[in-house]
Short mmCIF file of N, CA and C in Angstrom, two decimals:
data_model
loop_
_atom_site.label_atom_id
_atom_site.label_comp_id
_atom_site.label_asym_id
_atom_site.label_seq_id
_atom_site.Cartn_x
_atom_site.Cartn_y
_atom_site.Cartn_z
N MET A 5 24.62 -75.42 122.64
CA MET A 5 25.56 -76.28 121.96
C MET A 5 26.97 -75.75 122.21
N ARG A 6 27.86 -76.65 122.56
CA ARG A 6 29.24 -76.27 122.76
C ARG A 6 29.92 -76.09 121.41
N PRO A 7 30.87 -75.15 121.33
CA PRO A 7 31.61 -75.02 120.10
C PRO A 7 32.54 -76.22 119.95
N ASN A 8 32.28 -77.04 118.99
CA ASN A 8 33.03 -78.27 118.80
C ASN A 8 32.85 -78.69 117.34
N PRO A 9 33.94 -78.99 116.65
CA PRO A 9 33.80 -79.38 115.25
C PRO A 9 32.88 -80.57 115.03
N ALA A 10 32.64 -81.38 116.06
CA ALA A 10 31.72 -82.49 115.91
C ALA A 10 30.28 -81.99 115.77
N ASN A 11 30.03 -80.72 116.13
CA ASN A 11 28.69 -80.16 116.10
C ASN A 11 28.34 -79.49 114.77
N PHE A 12 29.33 -79.30 113.91
CA PHE A 12 29.07 -78.64 112.63
C PHE A 12 30.01 -79.17 111.57
N GLU A 13 29.64 -78.91 110.31
CA GLU A 13 30.46 -79.36 109.20
C GLU A 13 30.29 -78.40 108.03
N ALA A 14 31.23 -78.47 107.10
CA ALA A 14 31.12 -77.66 105.89
C ALA A 14 29.98 -78.21 105.03
N PHE A 15 29.31 -77.32 104.33
CA PHE A 15 28.25 -77.70 103.41
C PHE A 15 28.45 -76.91 102.13
N ILE A 16 28.57 -77.60 101.02
CA ILE A 16 28.75 -76.95 99.72
C ILE A 16 27.41 -76.99 98.99
N ASP A 17 26.89 -75.82 98.67
CA ASP A 17 25.63 -75.71 97.94
C ASP A 17 25.86 -76.15 96.50
N PRO A 18 25.05 -77.07 95.98
CA PRO A 18 25.22 -77.50 94.60
C PRO A 18 25.11 -76.35 93.60
N ASN A 19 24.44 -75.27 93.99
CA ASN A 19 24.31 -74.12 93.11
C ASN A 19 25.42 -73.09 93.33
N GLY A 20 26.35 -73.44 94.20
CA GLY A 20 27.47 -72.56 94.49
C GLY A 20 27.37 -71.98 95.88
N GLY A 21 28.48 -71.86 96.54
CA GLY A 21 28.52 -71.26 97.86
C GLY A 21 28.94 -72.24 98.93
N GLU A 22 29.67 -71.72 99.89
CA GLU A 22 30.13 -72.52 101.02
C GLU A 22 29.35 -72.10 102.26
N TRP A 23 28.88 -73.07 103.00
CA TRP A 23 28.02 -72.85 104.14
C TRP A 23 28.49 -73.67 105.33
N ILE A 24 27.85 -73.50 106.46
CA ILE A 24 28.10 -74.30 107.66
C ILE A 24 26.78 -74.99 108.00
N LYS A 25 26.86 -76.28 108.24
CA LYS A 25 25.66 -77.05 108.62
C LYS A 25 25.80 -77.52 110.06
N VAL A 26 24.81 -77.20 110.88
CA VAL A 26 24.79 -77.65 112.27
C VAL A 26 24.36 -79.11 112.28
N LYS A 27 25.12 -79.96 112.97
CA LYS A 27 24.88 -81.40 112.95
C LYS A 27 24.12 -81.92 114.16
N THR A 28 24.06 -81.16 115.24
CA THR A 28 23.44 -81.66 116.46
C THR A 28 22.63 -80.57 117.15
N GLY A 29 21.88 -80.98 118.15
CA GLY A 29 21.20 -80.05 119.03
C GLY A 29 19.93 -79.44 118.45
N GLN A 30 19.50 -78.38 119.08
CA GLN A 30 18.26 -77.69 118.74
C GLN A 30 18.25 -77.17 117.31
N PHE A 31 19.41 -76.82 116.79
CA PHE A 31 19.49 -76.24 115.45
C PHE A 31 20.02 -77.22 114.40
N LYS A 32 19.87 -78.51 114.68
CA LYS A 32 20.31 -79.54 113.76
C LYS A 32 19.74 -79.29 112.36
N ASP A 33 20.61 -79.42 111.37
CA ASP A 33 20.29 -79.27 109.95
C ASP A 33 20.08 -77.83 109.49
N VAL A 34 20.31 -76.85 110.36
CA VAL A 34 20.28 -75.46 109.91
C VAL A 34 21.56 -75.20 109.12
N ILE A 35 21.41 -74.64 107.94
CA ILE A 35 22.55 -74.35 107.08
C ILE A 35 22.66 -72.83 106.98
N TRP A 36 23.84 -72.32 107.29
CA TRP A 36 24.01 -70.87 107.39
C TRP A 36 25.46 -70.51 107.05
N ARG A 37 25.68 -69.21 106.96
CA ARG A 37 27.05 -68.70 106.84
C ARG A 37 27.08 -67.29 107.38
N PRO A 38 28.25 -66.90 107.93
CA PRO A 38 28.37 -65.53 108.40
C PRO A 38 28.64 -64.60 107.22
N THR A 39 28.09 -63.41 107.30
CA THR A 39 28.36 -62.38 106.28
C THR A 39 28.70 -61.08 107.02
N ASP A 40 29.29 -60.17 106.28
CA ASP A 40 29.62 -58.85 106.82
C ASP A 40 30.38 -58.94 108.15
N MET A 41 31.36 -59.86 108.22
CA MET A 41 32.13 -60.02 109.46
C MET A 41 33.10 -58.86 109.64
N MET A 42 33.17 -58.39 110.90
CA MET A 42 34.09 -57.31 111.25
C MET A 42 34.65 -57.60 112.65
N VAL A 43 35.95 -57.38 112.78
CA VAL A 43 36.59 -57.51 114.08
C VAL A 43 36.78 -56.11 114.64
N GLY A 44 36.33 -55.94 115.86
CA GLY A 44 36.41 -54.63 116.50
C GLY A 44 37.69 -54.44 117.27
N GLU A 45 37.67 -53.45 118.12
CA GLU A 45 38.84 -53.09 118.93
C GLU A 45 39.22 -54.24 119.88
N GLU A 46 40.51 -54.35 120.15
CA GLU A 46 40.99 -55.34 121.11
C GLU A 46 40.61 -54.91 122.52
N ARG A 47 40.16 -55.89 123.31
CA ARG A 47 39.78 -55.63 124.69
C ARG A 47 40.98 -55.84 125.61
N GLU A 48 40.83 -55.49 126.88
CA GLU A 48 41.90 -55.62 127.85
C GLU A 48 42.40 -57.06 127.99
N ASP A 49 41.50 -58.03 127.82
CA ASP A 49 41.90 -59.43 127.97
C ASP A 49 42.56 -60.00 126.72
N GLY A 50 42.77 -59.16 125.71
CA GLY A 50 43.42 -59.59 124.47
C GLY A 50 42.46 -60.09 123.40
N SER A 51 41.20 -60.30 123.76
CA SER A 51 40.21 -60.72 122.78
C SER A 51 39.67 -59.50 122.03
N ALA A 52 38.91 -59.74 121.01
CA ALA A 52 38.32 -58.65 120.23
C ALA A 52 36.85 -58.94 119.99
N ASN A 53 36.08 -57.90 119.81
CA ASN A 53 34.67 -58.06 119.47
C ASN A 53 34.56 -58.51 118.02
N LEU A 54 33.70 -59.44 117.77
CA LEU A 54 33.45 -59.93 116.42
C LEU A 54 31.97 -59.69 116.12
N SER A 55 31.70 -59.02 115.03
CA SER A 55 30.31 -58.82 114.65
C SER A 55 30.09 -59.42 113.26
N PHE A 56 28.89 -59.91 113.04
CA PHE A 56 28.55 -60.52 111.75
C PHE A 56 27.03 -60.60 111.64
N THR A 57 26.57 -60.83 110.43
CA THR A 57 25.17 -61.16 110.22
C THR A 57 25.12 -62.58 109.70
N THR A 58 23.97 -63.19 109.79
CA THR A 58 23.84 -64.56 109.33
C THR A 58 22.95 -64.61 108.10
N GLU A 59 23.35 -65.48 107.17
CA GLU A 59 22.57 -65.75 105.98
C GLU A 59 22.20 -67.23 106.04
N PHE A 60 20.99 -67.56 105.69
CA PHE A 60 20.52 -68.94 105.80
C PHE A 60 20.19 -69.53 104.44
N LEU A 61 20.51 -70.80 104.29
CA LEU A 61 20.11 -71.56 103.13
C LEU A 61 18.91 -72.39 103.60
N GLY A 62 17.74 -71.86 103.44
CA GLY A 62 16.54 -72.50 103.98
C GLY A 62 15.87 -71.58 104.99
N ASP A 63 15.10 -72.19 105.86
CA ASP A 63 14.33 -71.44 106.84
C ASP A 63 15.21 -70.81 107.92
N VAL A 64 14.80 -69.63 108.37
CA VAL A 64 15.46 -68.96 109.48
C VAL A 64 14.97 -69.61 110.77
N PRO A 65 15.88 -69.96 111.69
CA PRO A 65 15.44 -70.58 112.95
C PRO A 65 14.51 -69.66 113.74
N GLU A 66 13.56 -70.26 114.46
CA GLU A 66 12.61 -69.48 115.24
C GLU A 66 13.30 -68.68 116.35
N LYS A 67 14.25 -69.28 117.03
CA LYS A 67 14.96 -68.61 118.12
C LYS A 67 16.26 -68.00 117.59
N LEU A 68 16.10 -66.97 116.78
CA LEU A 68 17.23 -66.36 116.08
C LEU A 68 18.28 -65.82 117.04
N ASP A 69 17.88 -65.18 118.13
CA ASP A 69 18.86 -64.65 119.09
C ASP A 69 19.74 -65.77 119.65
N LEU A 70 19.12 -66.88 120.02
CA LEU A 70 19.88 -68.01 120.53
C LEU A 70 20.77 -68.61 119.45
N PHE A 71 20.23 -68.71 118.23
CA PHE A 71 21.04 -69.25 117.15
C PHE A 71 22.28 -68.40 116.91
N GLU A 72 22.14 -67.09 116.95
CA GLU A 72 23.29 -66.23 116.69
C GLU A 72 24.37 -66.39 117.76
N LYS A 73 24.00 -66.71 118.98
CA LYS A 73 25.00 -67.01 120.01
C LYS A 73 25.74 -68.30 119.66
N VAL A 74 24.98 -69.31 119.23
CA VAL A 74 25.59 -70.57 118.81
C VAL A 74 26.50 -70.33 117.61
N ALA A 75 26.03 -69.54 116.66
CA ALA A 75 26.83 -69.24 115.46
C ALA A 75 28.13 -68.54 115.84
N GLY A 76 28.06 -67.63 116.78
CA GLY A 76 29.27 -66.94 117.24
C GLY A 76 30.27 -67.91 117.83
N ASN A 77 29.78 -68.87 118.62
CA ASN A 77 30.66 -69.89 119.18
C ASN A 77 31.30 -70.74 118.09
N ILE A 78 30.54 -71.06 117.07
CA ILE A 78 31.08 -71.84 115.95
C ILE A 78 32.16 -71.06 115.24
N ILE A 79 31.91 -69.79 114.98
CA ILE A 79 32.91 -68.95 114.29
C ILE A 79 34.19 -68.88 115.11
N TYR A 80 34.07 -68.63 116.41
CA TYR A 80 35.25 -68.56 117.27
C TYR A 80 36.00 -69.90 117.24
N ASN A 81 35.26 -71.02 117.24
CA ASN A 81 35.90 -72.32 117.21
C ASN A 81 36.67 -72.51 115.90
N ILE A 82 36.08 -72.10 114.80
CA ILE A 82 36.75 -72.22 113.49
C ILE A 82 38.02 -71.37 113.49
N ILE A 83 37.93 -70.14 113.97
CA ILE A 83 39.10 -69.25 114.00
C ILE A 83 40.17 -69.82 114.91
N GLU A 84 39.78 -70.29 116.08
CA GLU A 84 40.75 -70.85 117.02
C GLU A 84 41.45 -72.08 116.43
N THR A 85 40.70 -72.94 115.77
CA THR A 85 41.29 -74.11 115.13
C THR A 85 42.28 -73.72 114.05
N GLN A 86 41.93 -72.73 113.25
CA GLN A 86 42.82 -72.27 112.17
C GLN A 86 44.11 -71.66 112.75
N LEU A 87 44.01 -70.95 113.84
CA LEU A 87 45.19 -70.33 114.45
C LEU A 87 46.14 -71.40 115.03
N LYS A 88 45.59 -72.50 115.50
CA LYS A 88 46.41 -73.57 116.06
C LYS A 88 47.14 -74.37 114.98
N GLU A 89 46.63 -74.36 113.77
CA GLU A 89 47.23 -75.16 112.69
C GLU A 89 48.41 -74.50 112.06
#
């Protein structure tokens, strides 16, 4: 899945909490949020390492390694969008 706001949306848990809901692709309807986010050292290209864990509202996806790559792309997209605004 490409990082694109059309692929995900905010999800507010009726019991409290803000989440991200995947709207398309293999992980459609997975509701998750990043936790324990940390930005590491800046690299030569000006980017930085970002580490996080994922918390799920519902079932954990079967292909967790692949999902975490998608989640990372979503996080970068959200950060990039916020920096542009």
